[in-house]
Coordinates of C-alpha atoms in Angstrom, one line a residue:
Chain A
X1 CA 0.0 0.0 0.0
X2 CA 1.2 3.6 -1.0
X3 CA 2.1 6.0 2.0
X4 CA 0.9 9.7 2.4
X5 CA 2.7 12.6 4.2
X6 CA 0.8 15.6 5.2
X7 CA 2.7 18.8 4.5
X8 CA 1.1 21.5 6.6
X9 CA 2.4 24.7 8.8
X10 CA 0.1 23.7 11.4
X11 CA 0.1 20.1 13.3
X12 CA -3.6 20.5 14.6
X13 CA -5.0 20.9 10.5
X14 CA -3.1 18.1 9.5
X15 CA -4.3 16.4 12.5
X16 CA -7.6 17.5 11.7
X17 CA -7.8 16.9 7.7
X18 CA -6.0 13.4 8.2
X19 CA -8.6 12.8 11.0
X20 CA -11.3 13.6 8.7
X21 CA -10.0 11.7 5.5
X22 CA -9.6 8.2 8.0
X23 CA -13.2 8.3 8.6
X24 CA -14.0 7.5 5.5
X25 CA -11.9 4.3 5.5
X26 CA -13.0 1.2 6.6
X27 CA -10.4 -1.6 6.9
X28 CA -6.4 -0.8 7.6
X29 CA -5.9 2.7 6.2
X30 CA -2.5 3.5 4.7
X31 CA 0.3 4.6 6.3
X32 CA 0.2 8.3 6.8
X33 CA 3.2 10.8 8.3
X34 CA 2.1 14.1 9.0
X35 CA 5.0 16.9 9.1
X36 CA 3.9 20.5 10.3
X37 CA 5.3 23.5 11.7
X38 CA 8.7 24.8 13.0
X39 CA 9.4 24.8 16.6
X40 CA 5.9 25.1 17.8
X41 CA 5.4 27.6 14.6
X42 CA 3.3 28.4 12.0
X43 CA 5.8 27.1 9.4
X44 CA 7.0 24.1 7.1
X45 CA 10.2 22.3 7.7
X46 CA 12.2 20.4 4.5
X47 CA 14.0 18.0 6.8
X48 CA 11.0 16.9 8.6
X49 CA 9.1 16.1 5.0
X50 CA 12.4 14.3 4.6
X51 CA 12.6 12.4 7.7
X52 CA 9.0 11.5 6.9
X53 CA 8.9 10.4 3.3
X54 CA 11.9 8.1 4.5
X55 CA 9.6 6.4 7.7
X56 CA 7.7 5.0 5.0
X57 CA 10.1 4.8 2.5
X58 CA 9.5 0.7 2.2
X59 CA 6.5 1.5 0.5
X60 CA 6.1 1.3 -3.0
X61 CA 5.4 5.2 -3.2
X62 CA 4.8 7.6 -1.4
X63 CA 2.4 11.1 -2.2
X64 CA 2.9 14.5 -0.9
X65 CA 0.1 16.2 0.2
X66 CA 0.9 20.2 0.7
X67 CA -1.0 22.9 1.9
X68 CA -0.4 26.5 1.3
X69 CA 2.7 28.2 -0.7
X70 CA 6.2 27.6 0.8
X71 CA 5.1 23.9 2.2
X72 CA 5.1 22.9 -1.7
X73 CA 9.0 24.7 -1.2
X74 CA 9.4 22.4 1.7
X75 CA 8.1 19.5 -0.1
X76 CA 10.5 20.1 -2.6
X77 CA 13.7 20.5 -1.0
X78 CA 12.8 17.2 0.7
X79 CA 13.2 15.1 -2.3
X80 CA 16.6 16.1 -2.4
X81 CA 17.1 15.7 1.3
X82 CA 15.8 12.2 1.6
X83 CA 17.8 8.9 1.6
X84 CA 15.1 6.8 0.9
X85 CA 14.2 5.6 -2.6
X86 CA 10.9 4.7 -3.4
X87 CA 9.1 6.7 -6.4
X88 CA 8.0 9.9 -4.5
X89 CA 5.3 12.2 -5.6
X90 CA 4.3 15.8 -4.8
X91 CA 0.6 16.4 -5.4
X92 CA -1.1 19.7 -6.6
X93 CA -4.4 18.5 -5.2
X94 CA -6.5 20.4 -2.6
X95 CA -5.7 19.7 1.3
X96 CA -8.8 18.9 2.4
X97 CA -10.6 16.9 -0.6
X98 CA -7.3 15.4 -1.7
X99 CA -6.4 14.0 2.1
X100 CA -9.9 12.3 2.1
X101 CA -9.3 11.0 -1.5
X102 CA -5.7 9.9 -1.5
X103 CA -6.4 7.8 2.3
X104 CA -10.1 6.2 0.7
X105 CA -7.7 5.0 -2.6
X106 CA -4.5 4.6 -1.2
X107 CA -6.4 1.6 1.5
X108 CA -7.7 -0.2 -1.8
X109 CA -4.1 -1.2 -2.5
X110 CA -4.4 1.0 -5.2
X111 CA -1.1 2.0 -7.5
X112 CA 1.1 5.7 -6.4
X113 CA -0.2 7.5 -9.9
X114 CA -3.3 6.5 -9.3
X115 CA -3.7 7.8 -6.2
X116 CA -1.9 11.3 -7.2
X117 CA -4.5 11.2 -10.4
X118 CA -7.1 10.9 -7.8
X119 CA -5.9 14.1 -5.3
X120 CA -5.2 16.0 -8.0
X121 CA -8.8 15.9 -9.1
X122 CA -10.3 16.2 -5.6
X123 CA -11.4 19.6 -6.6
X124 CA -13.5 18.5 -9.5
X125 CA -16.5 17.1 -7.3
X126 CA -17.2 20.4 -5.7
X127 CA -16.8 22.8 -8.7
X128 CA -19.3 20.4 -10.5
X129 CA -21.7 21.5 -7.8
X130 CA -21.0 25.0 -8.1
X131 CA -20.7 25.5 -11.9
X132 CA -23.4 24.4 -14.9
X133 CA -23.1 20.8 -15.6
X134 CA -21.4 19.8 -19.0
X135 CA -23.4 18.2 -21.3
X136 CA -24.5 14.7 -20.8
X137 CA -21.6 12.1 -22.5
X138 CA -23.4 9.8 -25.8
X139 CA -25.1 6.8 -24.4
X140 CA -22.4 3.8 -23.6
X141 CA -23.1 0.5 -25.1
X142 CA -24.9 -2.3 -23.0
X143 CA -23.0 -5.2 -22.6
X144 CA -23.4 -8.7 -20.6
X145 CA -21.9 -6.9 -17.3
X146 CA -23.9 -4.0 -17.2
X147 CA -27.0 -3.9 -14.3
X148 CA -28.7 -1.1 -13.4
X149 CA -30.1 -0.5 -9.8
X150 CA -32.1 2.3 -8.0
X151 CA -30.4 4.1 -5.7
X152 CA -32.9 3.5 -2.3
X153 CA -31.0 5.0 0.2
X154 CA -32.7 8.4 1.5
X155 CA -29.1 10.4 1.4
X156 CA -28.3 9.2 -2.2
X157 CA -24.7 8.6 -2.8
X158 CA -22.7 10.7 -0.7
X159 CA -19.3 10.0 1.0
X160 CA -19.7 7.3 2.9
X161 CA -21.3 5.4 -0.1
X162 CA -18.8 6.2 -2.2
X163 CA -15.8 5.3 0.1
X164 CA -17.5 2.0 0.2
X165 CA -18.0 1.4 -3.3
X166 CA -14.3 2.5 -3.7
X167 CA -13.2 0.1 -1.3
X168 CA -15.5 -3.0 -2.8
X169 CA -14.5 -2.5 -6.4
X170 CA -10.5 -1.9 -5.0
X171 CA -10.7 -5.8 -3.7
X172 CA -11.3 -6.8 -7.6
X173 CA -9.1 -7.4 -10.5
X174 CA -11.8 -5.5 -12.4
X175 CA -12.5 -1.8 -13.5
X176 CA -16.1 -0.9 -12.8
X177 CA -17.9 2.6 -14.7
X178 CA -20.5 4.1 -12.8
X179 CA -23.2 6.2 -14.7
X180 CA -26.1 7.9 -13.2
X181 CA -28.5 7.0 -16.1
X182 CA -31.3 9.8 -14.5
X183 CA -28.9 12.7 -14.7
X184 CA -27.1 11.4 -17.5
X185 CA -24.0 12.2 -15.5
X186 CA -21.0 10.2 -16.0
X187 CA -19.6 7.1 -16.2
X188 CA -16.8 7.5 -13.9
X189 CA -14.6 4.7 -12.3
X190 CA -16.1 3.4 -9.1
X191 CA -12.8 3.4 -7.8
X192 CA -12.9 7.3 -7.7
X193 CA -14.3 8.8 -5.2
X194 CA -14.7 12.4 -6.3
X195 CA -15.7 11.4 -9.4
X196 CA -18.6 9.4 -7.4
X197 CA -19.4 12.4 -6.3
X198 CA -19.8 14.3 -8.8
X199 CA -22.4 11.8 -10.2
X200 CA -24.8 13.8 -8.1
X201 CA -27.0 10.5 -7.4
X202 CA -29.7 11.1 -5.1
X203 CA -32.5 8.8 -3.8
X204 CA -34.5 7.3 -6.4
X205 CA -32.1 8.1 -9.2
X206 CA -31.1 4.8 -11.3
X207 CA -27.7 3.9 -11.1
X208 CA -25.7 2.0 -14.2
X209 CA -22.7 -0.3 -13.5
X210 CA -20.7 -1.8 -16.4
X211 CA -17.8 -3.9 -15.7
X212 CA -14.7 -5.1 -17.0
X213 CA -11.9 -7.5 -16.6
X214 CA -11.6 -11.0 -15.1
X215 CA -13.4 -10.5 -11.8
X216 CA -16.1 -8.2 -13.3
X217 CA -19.3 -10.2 -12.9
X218 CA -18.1 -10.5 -9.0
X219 CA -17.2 -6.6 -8.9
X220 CA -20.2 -6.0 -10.2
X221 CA -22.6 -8.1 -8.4
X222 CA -20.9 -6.9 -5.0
X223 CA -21.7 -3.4 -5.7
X224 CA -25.1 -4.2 -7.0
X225 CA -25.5 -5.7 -3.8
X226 CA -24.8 -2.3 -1.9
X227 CA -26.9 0.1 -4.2
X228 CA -29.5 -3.0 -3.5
X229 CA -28.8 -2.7 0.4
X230 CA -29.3 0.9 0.4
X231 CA -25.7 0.7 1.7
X232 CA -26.9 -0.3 5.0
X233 CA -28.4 3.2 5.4
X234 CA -32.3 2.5 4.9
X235 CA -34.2 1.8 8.0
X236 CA -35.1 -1.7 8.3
X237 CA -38.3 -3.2 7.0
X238 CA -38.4 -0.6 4.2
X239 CA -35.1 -2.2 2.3
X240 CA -35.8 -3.4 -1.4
X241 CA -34.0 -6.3 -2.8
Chain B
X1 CA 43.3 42.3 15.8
X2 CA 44.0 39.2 13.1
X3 CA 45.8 40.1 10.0
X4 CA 45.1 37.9 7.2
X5 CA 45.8 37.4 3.2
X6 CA 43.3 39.3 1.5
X7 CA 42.5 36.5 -0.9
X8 CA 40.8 33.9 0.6
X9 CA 37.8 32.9 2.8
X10 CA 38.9 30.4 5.6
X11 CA 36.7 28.1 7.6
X12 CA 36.7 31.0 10.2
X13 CA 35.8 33.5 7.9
X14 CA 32.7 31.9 6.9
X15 CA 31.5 31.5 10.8
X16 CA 32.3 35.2 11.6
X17 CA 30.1 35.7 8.5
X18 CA 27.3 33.8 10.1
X19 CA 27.7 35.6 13.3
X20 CA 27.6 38.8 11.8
X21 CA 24.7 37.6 10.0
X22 CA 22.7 37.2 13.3
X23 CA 23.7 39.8 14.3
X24 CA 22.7 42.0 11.9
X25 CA 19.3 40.3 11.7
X26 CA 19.0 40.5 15.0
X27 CA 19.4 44.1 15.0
X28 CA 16.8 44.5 11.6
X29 CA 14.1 42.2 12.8
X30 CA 11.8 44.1 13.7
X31 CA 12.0 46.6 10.5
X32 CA 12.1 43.4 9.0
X33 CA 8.8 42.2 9.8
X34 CA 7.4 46.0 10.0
X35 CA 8.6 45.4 6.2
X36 CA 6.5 41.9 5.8
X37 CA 3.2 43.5 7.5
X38 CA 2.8 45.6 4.7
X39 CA 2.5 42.6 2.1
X40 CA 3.4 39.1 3.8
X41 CA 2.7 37.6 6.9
X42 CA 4.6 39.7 9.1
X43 CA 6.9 37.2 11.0
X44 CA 10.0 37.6 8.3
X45 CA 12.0 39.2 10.7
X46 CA 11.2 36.3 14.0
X47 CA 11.7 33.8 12.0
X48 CA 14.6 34.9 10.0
X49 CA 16.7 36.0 14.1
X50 CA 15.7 31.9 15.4
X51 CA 17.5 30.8 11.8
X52 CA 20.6 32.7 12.2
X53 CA 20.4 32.4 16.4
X54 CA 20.4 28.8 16.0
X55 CA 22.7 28.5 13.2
X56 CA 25.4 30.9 15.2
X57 CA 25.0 28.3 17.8
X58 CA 25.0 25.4 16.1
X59 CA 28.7 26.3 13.9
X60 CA 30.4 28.5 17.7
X61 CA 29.8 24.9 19.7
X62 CA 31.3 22.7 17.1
X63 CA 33.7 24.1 14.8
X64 CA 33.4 22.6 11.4
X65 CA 36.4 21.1 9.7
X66 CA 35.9 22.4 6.1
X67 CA 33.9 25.1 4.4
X68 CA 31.9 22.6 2.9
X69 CA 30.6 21.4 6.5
X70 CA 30.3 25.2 7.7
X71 CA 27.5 26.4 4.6
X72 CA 25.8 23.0 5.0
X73 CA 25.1 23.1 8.6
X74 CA 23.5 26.9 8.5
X75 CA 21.7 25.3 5.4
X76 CA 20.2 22.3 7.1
X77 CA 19.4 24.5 10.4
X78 CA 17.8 27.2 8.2
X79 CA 16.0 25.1 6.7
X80 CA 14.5 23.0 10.0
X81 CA 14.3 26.3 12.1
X82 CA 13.0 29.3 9.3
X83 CA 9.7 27.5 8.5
X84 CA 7.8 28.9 5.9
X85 CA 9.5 29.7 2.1
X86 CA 12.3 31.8 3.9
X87 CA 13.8 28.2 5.4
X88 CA 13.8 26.1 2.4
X89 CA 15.0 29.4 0.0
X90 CA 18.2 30.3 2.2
X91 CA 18.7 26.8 3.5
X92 CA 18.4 25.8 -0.3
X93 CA 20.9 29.0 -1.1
X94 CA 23.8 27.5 1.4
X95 CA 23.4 23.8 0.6
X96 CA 23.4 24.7 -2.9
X97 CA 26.9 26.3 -2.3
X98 CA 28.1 23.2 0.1
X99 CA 27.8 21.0 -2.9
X100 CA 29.5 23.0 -4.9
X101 CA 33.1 23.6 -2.4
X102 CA 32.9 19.8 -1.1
X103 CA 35.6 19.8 1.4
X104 CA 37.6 22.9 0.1
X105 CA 39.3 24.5 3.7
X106 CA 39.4 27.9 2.3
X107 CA 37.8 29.3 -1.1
X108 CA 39.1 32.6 -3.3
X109 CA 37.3 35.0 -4.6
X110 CA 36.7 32.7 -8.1
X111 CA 35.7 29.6 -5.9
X112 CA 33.4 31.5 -3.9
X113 CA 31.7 33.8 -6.9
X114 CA 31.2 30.0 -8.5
X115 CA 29.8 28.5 -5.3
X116 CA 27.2 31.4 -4.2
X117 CA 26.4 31.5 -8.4
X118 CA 25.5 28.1 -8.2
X119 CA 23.3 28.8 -4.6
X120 CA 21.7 31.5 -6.3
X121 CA 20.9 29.0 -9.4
X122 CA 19.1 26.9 -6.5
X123 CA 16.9 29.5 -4.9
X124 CA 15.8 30.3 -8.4
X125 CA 14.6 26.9 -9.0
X126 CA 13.5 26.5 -6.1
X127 CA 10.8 29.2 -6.2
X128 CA 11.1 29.9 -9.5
X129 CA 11.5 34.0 -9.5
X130 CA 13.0 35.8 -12.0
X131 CA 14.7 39.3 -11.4
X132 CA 12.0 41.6 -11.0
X133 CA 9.5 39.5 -9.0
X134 CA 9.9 41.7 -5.7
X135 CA 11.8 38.8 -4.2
X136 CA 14.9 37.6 -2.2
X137 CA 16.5 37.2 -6.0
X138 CA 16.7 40.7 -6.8
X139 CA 19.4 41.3 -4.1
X140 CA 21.0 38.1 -4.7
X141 CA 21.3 38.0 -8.4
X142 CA 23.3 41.4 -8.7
X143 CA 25.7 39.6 -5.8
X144 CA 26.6 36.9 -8.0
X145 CA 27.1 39.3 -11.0
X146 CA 29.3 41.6 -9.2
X147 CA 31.4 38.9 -7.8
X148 CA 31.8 37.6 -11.2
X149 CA 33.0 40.7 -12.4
X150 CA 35.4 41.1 -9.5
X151 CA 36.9 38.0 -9.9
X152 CA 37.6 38.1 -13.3
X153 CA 39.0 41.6 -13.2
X154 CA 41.5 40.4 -10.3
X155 CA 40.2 42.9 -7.9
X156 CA 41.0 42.0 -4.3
X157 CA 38.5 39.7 -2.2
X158 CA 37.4 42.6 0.2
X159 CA 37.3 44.9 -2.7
X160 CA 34.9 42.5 -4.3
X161 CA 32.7 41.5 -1.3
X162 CA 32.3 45.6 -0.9
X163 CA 31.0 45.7 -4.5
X164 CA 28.6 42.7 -3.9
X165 CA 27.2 44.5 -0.9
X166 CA 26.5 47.7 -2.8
X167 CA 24.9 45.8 -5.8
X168 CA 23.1 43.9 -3.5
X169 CA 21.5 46.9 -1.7
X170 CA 20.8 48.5 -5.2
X171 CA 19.2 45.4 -6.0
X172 CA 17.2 45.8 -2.7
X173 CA 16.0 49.2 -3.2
X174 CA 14.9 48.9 -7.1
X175 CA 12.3 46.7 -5.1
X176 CA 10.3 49.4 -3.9
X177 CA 8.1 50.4 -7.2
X178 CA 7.8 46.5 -8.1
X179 CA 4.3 44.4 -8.4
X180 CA 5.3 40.8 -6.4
X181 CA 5.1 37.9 -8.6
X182 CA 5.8 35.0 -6.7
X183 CA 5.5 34.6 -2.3
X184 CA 2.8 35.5 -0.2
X185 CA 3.2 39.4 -1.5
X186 CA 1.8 38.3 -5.0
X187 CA -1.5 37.9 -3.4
X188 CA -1.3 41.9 -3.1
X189 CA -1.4 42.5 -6.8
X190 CA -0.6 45.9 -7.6
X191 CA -1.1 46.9 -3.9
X192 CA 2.5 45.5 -3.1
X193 CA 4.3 48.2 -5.1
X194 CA 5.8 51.1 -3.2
X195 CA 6.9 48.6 -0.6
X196 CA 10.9 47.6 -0.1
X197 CA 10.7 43.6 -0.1
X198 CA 11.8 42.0 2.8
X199 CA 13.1 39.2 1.3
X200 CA 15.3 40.8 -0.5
X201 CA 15.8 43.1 2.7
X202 CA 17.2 40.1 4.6
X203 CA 19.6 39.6 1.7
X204 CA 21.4 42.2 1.3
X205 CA 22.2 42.1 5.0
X206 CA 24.0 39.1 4.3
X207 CA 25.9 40.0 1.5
X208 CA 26.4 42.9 3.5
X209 CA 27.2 40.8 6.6
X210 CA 30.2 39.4 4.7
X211 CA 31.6 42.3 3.3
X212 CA 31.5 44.0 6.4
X213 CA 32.8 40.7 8.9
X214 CA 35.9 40.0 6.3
X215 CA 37.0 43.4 6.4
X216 CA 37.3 43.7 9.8
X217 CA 38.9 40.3 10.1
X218 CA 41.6 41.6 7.4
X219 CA 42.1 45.0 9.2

């Protein structure tokens, strides 16, 4: 599993955003370092990064997550400072979005430029919300794998829906797209959580899965099986199967 | 008084360079940060006196053996002590100029013009400002061309340190009418002309700081 390291001048946001992110994992999350402030200051510090990319320098990558201007300086001058030498990354992504994104992907087991794809786009879910939506993509061809399922459960798919269905499809040798067939939003990769998100689906919108690769009909069916469930978030006695 | 060639900077040199570095940062701190309330975060001048405090104590309790050792250890305690883009520019500026004079015990004026060239080269990168972004680089970037010139014309070390420190405070000044392109000033916009930068501020104190420690030690 990829590592993270938090690059913030303040311990108690890193603390914070990395506290936030890990509630959206279920199962072991990643290894994360968090390296913030100078001293008991507001303030980045290169050899910290440095010592911290190298705790976790065993794993097979490691992402940077920044926040403000001279951490991203920090970040860099760490690169050169560290011994360790396992392929290193320094994202662009947003703290806060990217932190919850890189920890939900990173647990799946999921590859270092995947993961920095991911936190790069973290913005992308909330400026879908706040700008016009882009016309809807041509209809994708049906195919053997493809189901389609309402979506039952009363708060639609938000995070915690989407963390799950990140972590489900991550166990699978399969890629899964997700297309909200009522907005005509999408497909995106159900192992993308912002993009998810940005699917807007809400309670009684119908939700279309098509898979591929060796373990699809399984990836599939198991996420089938949480849209089915409501994700364990409708009140029992009123679940559909 | 000690009375030493004119032509070289020993492993000494380079600490009483650093000491009158804190010193003199010390003694500008708080214009210093007067200087970054007007467009950064006002705390240049703080963070800058714990740097050089802590790198003056770090190189008077263990004496390193080679020049090399001396401009790495005020790099790597910038660095962990500045915070912010002040600590990984100036640390970047000294380790930069480490690699460059590996275990060299003293440097002359073409050796050291080289070495703080190539520090100069990494703060550049590093932040990627150009001359006439209302940065540290506008003071540092006339240093190295004057010490180029001085050491190619022959001129003597103290003689050439003097005309680094004067280009260096030009440099300084003709940041006053400049629009910040790059650090937390850029944020400004416009509203960060008519300010002196303090980056560059901080700067030309040390290019200052040198000119001014080796001429006393030559005296």
């Amino acid at each position: 599993m990829i590592g993270l390291v938090i690059v913030s001048h303040s311990p108690r946001l890193a603390e914070a955003a990395v506290e936030l992110g890990l509630k959206m994992v279920h199962g072991s999350p990643p290894p994360i370092r968090i390296a913030a402030g100078v001293d008991g200051h507001f303030g980045t510090d290169a050899a910290a990064v440095a010592a911290a990319i190298d705790e976790i320098g065993e794993e097979p990558g490691v992402l940077v997550i920044t926040d403000l201007g001279s951490a991203v300086l920090s970040a860099g001058l760490a690169l050169e400072l560290r011994e360790s030498s396992t392929e290193v990354l320094v994202s662009a992504g947003p703290f806060v979005e990217g932190i919850t994104a890189g920890v939900v992907l990173a647990a799946t087991g999921a590859p270092l430029e995947e993961v920095a794809r991911e936190v790069a786009g973290a913005l992308d879910a909330k400026r879908d919300q706040l700008e016009p939506m882009p016309d809807a993509p041509p209809p994708t061809s049906w195919d053997p794998l493809s189901v389609d399922e309402v979506l039952i459960n009363p708060e639609g798919l938000h995070t915690r829906p989407a963390a799950m269905f990140v972590q489900t499809v991550g166990g699978y040798d399969a890629l899964v797209d997700v297309t909200n067939l009522t907005t005509g939003i999408g497909p995106v990769t159900a192992k993308s959580m912002i993009g998810l998100l940005s699917l807007g689906a809400k309670q009684g919108h119908r939700i279309k899965l098509d898979g591929h690769g060796p373990d699809a009909a399984t990836a599939v069916s198991a996420l089938r099986g949480l849209l089915a469930d409501g994700f364990g978030e409708v009140p029992s006695g009123s679940a559909a199967i | 008084m000690l009375t030493l060639e004119d032509s070289r900077l020993t492993v000494d040199d380079l600490i009483a360079w650093l000491v009158r570095f804190d010193e003199q940062i010390v003694e500008h701190a708080e214009r210093l940060t007067e200087l970054d309330s007007a467009i950064g975060d006002a705390d240049h001048g703080t963070n800058m006196a714990r740097g050089t405090a802590a790198v003056r104590l770090r190189l008077t309790e263990a004496r390193p053996d080679d020049a090399g050792a001396v401009l790495k250890s005020c790099g790597m305690t910038l660095v962990s002590t500045v915070g912010g883009a002040s600590g990984s520019l100036y640390g970047t500026l000294f380790l930069e100029m480490a690699k460059r004079v590996g275990a060299a015990s003293e440097l002359d004026t073409t050796v050291f013009a080289d070495a703080f060239r190539a520090g100069v080269a990494g703060v550049v990168a590093r932040g990627r400002a150009e001359p006439g972004d209302k940065t540290m680089i506008d003071a540092l970037q006339p240093t190295v061309d004057a010490l180029s010139t001085a050491a190619a014309g022959g001129v003597p070390l103290t003689k050439s340190l003097q005309a680094a420190a004067a280009a260096a405070a030009a440099g300084r000044d003709a940041t006053i009418p400049l629009v910040a392109r790059r650090g937390r000033a850029s944020y400004l916009g416009d509203r960060s002309a008519d300010h002196l930068d303090p980056g560059a501020t901080s700067a030309a104190l040390l290019v200052q700081s040198l000119a001014d420690s080796h001429a006393e030690r030559v005296r």
